[in-house]
Amino acid sequence: MKTFLISKNDAGQRLDKFISKAVPALPKSLMYKYIRTKRIKVNSKKGDIAMKLEQGDKIDMYINDEFFAPADEHYDFLSASSKLDIVYEDENIMLLNKKVGLLSHPDEKEYNDTLITRVKRYLYEKGEYNPKDENSFVPALVNRIDRNTGGIVIAAKNAESLRILNQKLKDRELEKYYLCVIHGYMKKKSGTLTGWLSKDESKNKVEVFTNERRGTKQIKTKYEVISEKDGLSLVEVELLTGRTHQIRAHFASVGHPLLGDGKYGKNAMNKPLGYKKQFLYSYRLKFAFTSDAGILEYLNEKSFEVPDVWFRQEFLDGTLTHAK
């Protein structure tokens, strides 16, 4: 038997979601059975899988000890690099400048050194996060950026901030701006590209169409040309929709692929110029809340920007060098 006391970071979750995180070794079929047969109780009463937990609730689990994993005193995230570029930080969130080449989350090839493991190490060493003090919460990234793209990523330090920002992201109340360099010159120097995007999961690649097709999702990409030089354009982009590889695929679909993009561009266009990585950076973020943001209301209308986008000044100065 074990008792869990619901903390501030645990509150607001469904009972079944909390149990899945707090006792991951317990099969879901058994969890539902134990809730139904009152071997798992909430405040000494029968619970319901969909009930929302509140701070101070007590969950008693009359189940075998084998399902409760012993506390792990070794944390994999401590082997991550300690290097972080912090754009902004307060008691609730961090804004991080993710560099090109760094994964946001672990994958099958890289587990230890990613942006989120670096965040966990940083907060652990700072004394703001200790897995032993948490039943179910871990610091998490609100948005993610592809490995080959750099820019601002939001990390939530507590569960309430994570829930709020996940909803704000879903409701399009976060404005994200990118800088990119594209091949050629746009006929219109500002405007909004529209299209329909389909994704091939097996190839992790998307395709953009001018008309709606079965299985496609609409995309909208707002842009403004900042400068033009030597057959290339520096462009600011605002994502009005957020789809996989949207910027890269959308500009390629209208004949202006990103410089250095080997997936949606053409190597024949990139190789003569000597550029080996794509020119795309998520450089500015604005909190544009149109509904209550709770403990994060103080962020409303605030804008944050990465000051040192690796290709911007060189483009403007006409000194863009090869193979950066």
Tab-separated table of C-alpha atoms in Angstrom, residues 76-86 94 96 102 112-126:
chain	number	residue	atom	x	y	z
A	76	ASP	CA	20.442	10.270	-16.858
A	77	PHE	CA	20.009	13.999	-17.412
A	78	LEU	CA	23.096	14.686	-15.293
A	79	SER	CA	25.211	13.370	-18.174
A	80	ALA	CA	23.826	16.078	-20.482
A	81	SER	CA	25.876	19.148	-21.298
A	82	SER	CA	25.469	22.088	-18.935
A	83	LYS	CA	25.510	24.532	-21.844
A	84	LEU	CA	22.297	26.540	-22.215
A	85	ASP	CA	21.645	29.851	-23.980
A	86	ILE	CA	18.908	31.436	-21.870
A	94	MET	CA	12.477	29.626	-19.506
A	96	LEU	CA	15.933	29.040	-24.614
A	102	LEU	CA	20.805	20.095	-30.949
A	112	ASN	CA	21.318	11.931	-23.035
A	113	ASP	CA	22.319	15.287	-24.495
A	114	THR	CA	19.221	17.118	-25.734
A	115	LEU	CA	17.657	20.464	-24.950
A	116	ILE	CA	15.205	19.023	-22.423
A	117	THR	CA	17.869	16.979	-20.612
A	118	ARG	CA	20.037	20.100	-20.384
A	119	VAL	CA	17.075	21.963	-18.893
A	120	LYS	CA	16.516	19.211	-16.316
A	121	ARG	CA	20.193	19.255	-15.339
A	122	TYR	CA	20.189	23.045	-15.053
A	123	LEU	CA	17.092	23.135	-12.839
A	124	TYR	CA	18.303	20.196	-10.738
A	125	GLU	CA	21.649	21.821	-10.068
A	126	LYS	CA	19.892	25.111	-9.345
